[in-house]
PDB file of C-alpha atoms in Angstrom:
ATOM      1  CA  UNK B  21      -0.372   0.117   0.106  1.00 96.00           C
ATOM      2  CA  UNK B  22       1.415   3.576  -0.624  1.00 98.00           C
ATOM      3  CA  UNK B  23      -0.092   6.741   2.079  1.00 98.00           C
ATOM      4  CA  UNK B  24      -0.154  10.065   0.296  1.00 98.00           C
ATOM      5  CA  UNK B  25      -0.600  13.500   2.142  1.00 98.00           C
ATOM      6  CA  UNK B  26      -0.830  16.282   0.101  1.00 98.00           C
ATOM      7  CA  UNK B  27      -0.459  19.592   1.297  1.00 98.00           C
ATOM      8  CA  UNK B  28      -2.336  22.346  -0.774  1.00 98.00           C
ATOM      9  CA  UNK B  29      -1.877  26.005   0.121  1.00 98.00           C
ATOM     10  CA  UNK B  30      -4.761  28.145  -1.363  1.00 98.00           C
ATOM     11  CA  UNK B  31      -3.939  32.029  -2.277  1.00 98.00           C
ATOM     12  CA  UNK B  32      -5.559  34.237   0.704  1.00 98.00           C
ATOM     13  CA  UNK B  33      -9.150  33.877   0.534  1.00 97.00           C
ATOM     14  CA  UNK B  34      -9.197  30.768  -2.498  1.00 98.00           C
ATOM     15  CA  UNK B  35      -9.143  27.529  -0.562  1.00 98.00           C
ATOM     16  CA  UNK B  36     -13.016  27.004  -1.006  1.00 98.00           C
ATOM     17  CA  UNK B  37     -12.576  27.157  -4.083  1.00 98.00           C
ATOM     18  CA  UNK B  38     -10.628  24.666  -4.303  1.00 98.00           C
ATOM     19  CA  UNK B  39     -12.192  22.547  -2.078  1.00 98.00           C
ATOM     20  CA  UNK B  40     -15.133  22.852  -4.518  1.00 98.00           C
ATOM     21  CA  UNK B  41     -13.350  21.835  -7.844  1.00 98.00           C
ATOM     22  CA  UNK B  42     -11.174  18.850  -5.655  1.00 98.00           C
ATOM     23  CA  UNK B  43     -14.908  17.219  -4.600  1.00 98.00           C
ATOM     24  CA  UNK B  44     -16.342  18.264  -8.189  1.00 98.00           C
ATOM     25  CA  UNK B  45     -13.196  15.627  -9.129  1.00 98.00           C
ATOM     26  CA  UNK B  46     -13.266  13.033  -6.341  1.00 98.00           C
ATOM     27  CA  UNK B  47     -16.297  10.723  -7.594  1.00 98.00           C
ATOM     28  CA  UNK B  48     -13.592   9.779 -10.640  1.00 98.00           C
ATOM     29  CA  UNK B  49     -10.463   9.044  -8.663  1.00 98.00           C
ATOM     30  CA  UNK B  50     -12.968   6.771  -6.201  1.00 98.00           C
ATOM     31  CA  UNK B  51     -13.610   4.795  -9.171  1.00 98.00           C
ATOM     32  CA  UNK B  52     -10.068   4.280 -10.112  1.00 98.00           C
ATOM     33  CA  UNK B  53      -8.403   0.900 -10.113  1.00 98.00           C
ATOM     34  CA  UNK B  54      -6.316   1.193  -7.349  1.00 98.00           C
ATOM     35  CA  UNK B  55      -8.082   3.565  -4.723  1.00 98.00           C
ATOM     36  CA  UNK B  56      -8.623   3.454  -1.136  1.00 98.00           C
ATOM     37  CA  UNK B  57      -8.765   6.270   0.217  1.00 98.00           C
ATOM     38  CA  UNK B  58      -9.075  10.027  -1.138  1.00 98.00           C
ATOM     39  CA  UNK B  59     -10.288  13.333   0.456  1.00 98.00           C
ATOM     40  CA  UNK B  60      -9.871  16.386   1.737  1.00 98.00           C
ATOM     41  CA  UNK B  61      -9.224  17.571   5.853  1.00 98.00           C
ATOM     42  CA  UNK B  62      -8.526  20.992   7.174  1.00 98.00           C
ATOM     43  CA  UNK B  63      -7.620  21.982  11.078  1.00 97.00           C
ATOM     44  CA  UNK B  64     -10.028  20.686  13.586  1.00 97.00           C
ATOM     45  CA  UNK B  65     -11.333  23.257  16.105  1.00 95.00           C
ATOM     46  CA  UNK B  66     -11.331  22.712  19.572  1.00 94.00           C
ATOM     47  CA  UNK B  67      -7.925  20.994  19.773  1.00 95.00           C
ATOM     48  CA  UNK B  68      -6.537  22.725  22.327  1.00 93.00           C
ATOM     49  CA  UNK B  69      -2.690  24.079  22.557  1.00 93.00           C
ATOM     50  CA  UNK B  70      -0.846  20.981  21.709  1.00 94.00           C
ATOM     51  CA  UNK B  71      -2.230  21.092  18.434  1.00 96.00           C
ATOM     52  CA  UNK B  72      -0.163  23.033  15.243  1.00 96.00           C
ATOM     53  CA  UNK B  73      -2.910  24.217  12.299  1.00 96.00           C
ATOM     54  CA  UNK B  74      -1.661  24.539   8.975  1.00 97.00           C
ATOM     55  CA  UNK B  75      -4.223  27.754   8.697  1.00 96.00           C
ATOM     56  CA  UNK B  76      -7.561  28.778   6.887  1.00 97.00           C
ATOM     57  CA  UNK B  77      -6.503  28.425   3.523  1.00 98.00           C
ATOM     58  CA  UNK B  78      -4.493  24.565   3.565  1.00 98.00           C
ATOM     59  CA  UNK B  79      -6.388  21.920   3.596  1.00 98.00           C
ATOM     60  CA  UNK B  80      -4.484  18.107   3.115  1.00 98.00           C
ATOM     61  CA  UNK B  81      -5.145  15.163   1.056  1.00 98.00           C
ATOM     62  CA  UNK B  82      -4.770  11.667   2.464  1.00 98.00           C
ATOM     63  CA  UNK B  83      -4.929   9.248   0.321  1.00 98.00           C
ATOM     64  CA  UNK B  84      -4.365   5.521   0.779  1.00 98.00           C
ATOM     65  CA  UNK B  85      -3.526   3.478  -2.902  1.00 98.00           C
ATOM     66  CA  UNK B  86      -2.909  -0.527  -3.351  1.00 98.00           C
ATOM     67  CA  UNK B  87       0.532   0.196  -4.951  1.00 98.00           C
ATOM     68  CA  UNK B  88       2.514   3.008  -6.466  1.00 97.00           C
ATOM     69  CA  UNK B  89       1.758   1.693  -9.877  1.00 98.00           C
ATOM     70  CA  UNK B  90      -2.172   2.682  -9.155  1.00 98.00           C
ATOM     71  CA  UNK B  91      -0.920   6.172  -7.744  1.00 98.00           C
ATOM     72  CA  UNK B  92       0.824   6.286 -10.819  1.00 98.00           C
ATOM     73  CA  UNK B  93      -1.676   6.085 -13.182  1.00 98.00           C
ATOM     74  CA  UNK B  94      -3.918   8.540 -11.022  1.00 98.00           C
ATOM     75  CA  UNK B  95      -1.121  11.228 -11.237  1.00 97.00           C
ATOM     76  CA  UNK B  96      -1.521  10.876 -15.092  1.00 98.00           C
ATOM     77  CA  UNK B  97      -5.318  10.816 -15.271  1.00 98.00           C
ATOM     78  CA  UNK B  98      -6.724  12.958 -17.821  1.00 98.00           C
ATOM     79  CA  UNK B  99     -10.227  13.788 -15.133  1.00 98.00           C
ATOM     80  CA  UNK B 100      -6.763  14.889 -12.956  1.00 98.00           C
ATOM     81  CA  UNK B 101      -5.122  17.163 -15.574  1.00 98.00           C
ATOM     82  CA  UNK B 102      -8.115  19.021 -15.882  1.00 98.00           C
ATOM     83  CA  UNK B 103      -8.586  19.042 -12.244  1.00 98.00           C
ATOM     84  CA  UNK B 104      -4.886  21.093 -11.929  1.00 97.00           C
ATOM     85  CA  UNK B 105      -5.500  23.313 -15.208  1.00 97.00           C
ATOM     86  CA  UNK B 106      -9.009  24.328 -13.029  1.00 97.00           C
ATOM     87  CA  UNK B 107      -7.266  25.190 -10.039  1.00 98.00           C
ATOM     88  CA  UNK B 108      -3.298  26.209 -10.713  1.00 97.00           C
ATOM     89  CA  UNK B 109      -3.826  29.891 -10.514  1.00 98.00           C
ATOM     90  CA  UNK B 110      -5.720  29.931  -7.467  1.00 98.00           C
ATOM     91  CA  UNK B 111      -3.047  28.009  -5.099  1.00 98.00           C
ATOM     92  CA  UNK B 112       0.049  28.945  -3.542  1.00 98.00           C
ATOM     93  CA  UNK B 113       1.915  25.980  -2.567  1.00 98.00           C
ATOM     94  CA  UNK B 114       1.971  22.453  -3.152  1.00 97.00           C
ATOM     95  CA  UNK B 115       3.602  19.537  -1.102  1.00 98.00           C
ATOM     96  CA  UNK B 116       3.541  16.058  -1.618  1.00 98.00           C
ATOM     97  CA  UNK B 117       4.926  13.456   0.840  1.00 98.00           C
ATOM     98  CA  UNK B 118       4.036   9.897  -1.094  1.00 98.00           C
ATOM     99  CA  UNK B 119       4.751   7.196   1.537  1.00 98.00           C
ATOM    100  CA  UNK B 120       5.099   3.724   2.481  1.00 97.00           C
ATOM    101  CA  UNK B 121       3.731   1.934   5.615  1.00 95.00           C
ATOM    102  CA  UNK B 122       6.780   1.393   8.482  1.00 96.00           C
ATOM    103  CA  UNK B 123       7.924  -1.979   8.990  1.00 90.00           C
TER     104      UNK B 123
END
């Protein structure tokens, strides 16, 4: 299994627009071969002082894929290219971490 944590930071005030496009793309991603989990996450409220928040312009994408081959096919899919084109001018930064389960 492959885990992905993508940290997406929008240009100020544009996170909701990116999330709208992201949610519109989710059904196509969930239908891909090898997709186990794919969804957005934002800072939880009411956690307390031990939390380090990402902030109001950032969200994470939490993903699980059956294999690296499946992840690579996802990255090259036409719907991901369309999503990228739709959101590229709204994004300030994007950091993607691809991880394997620790043994």
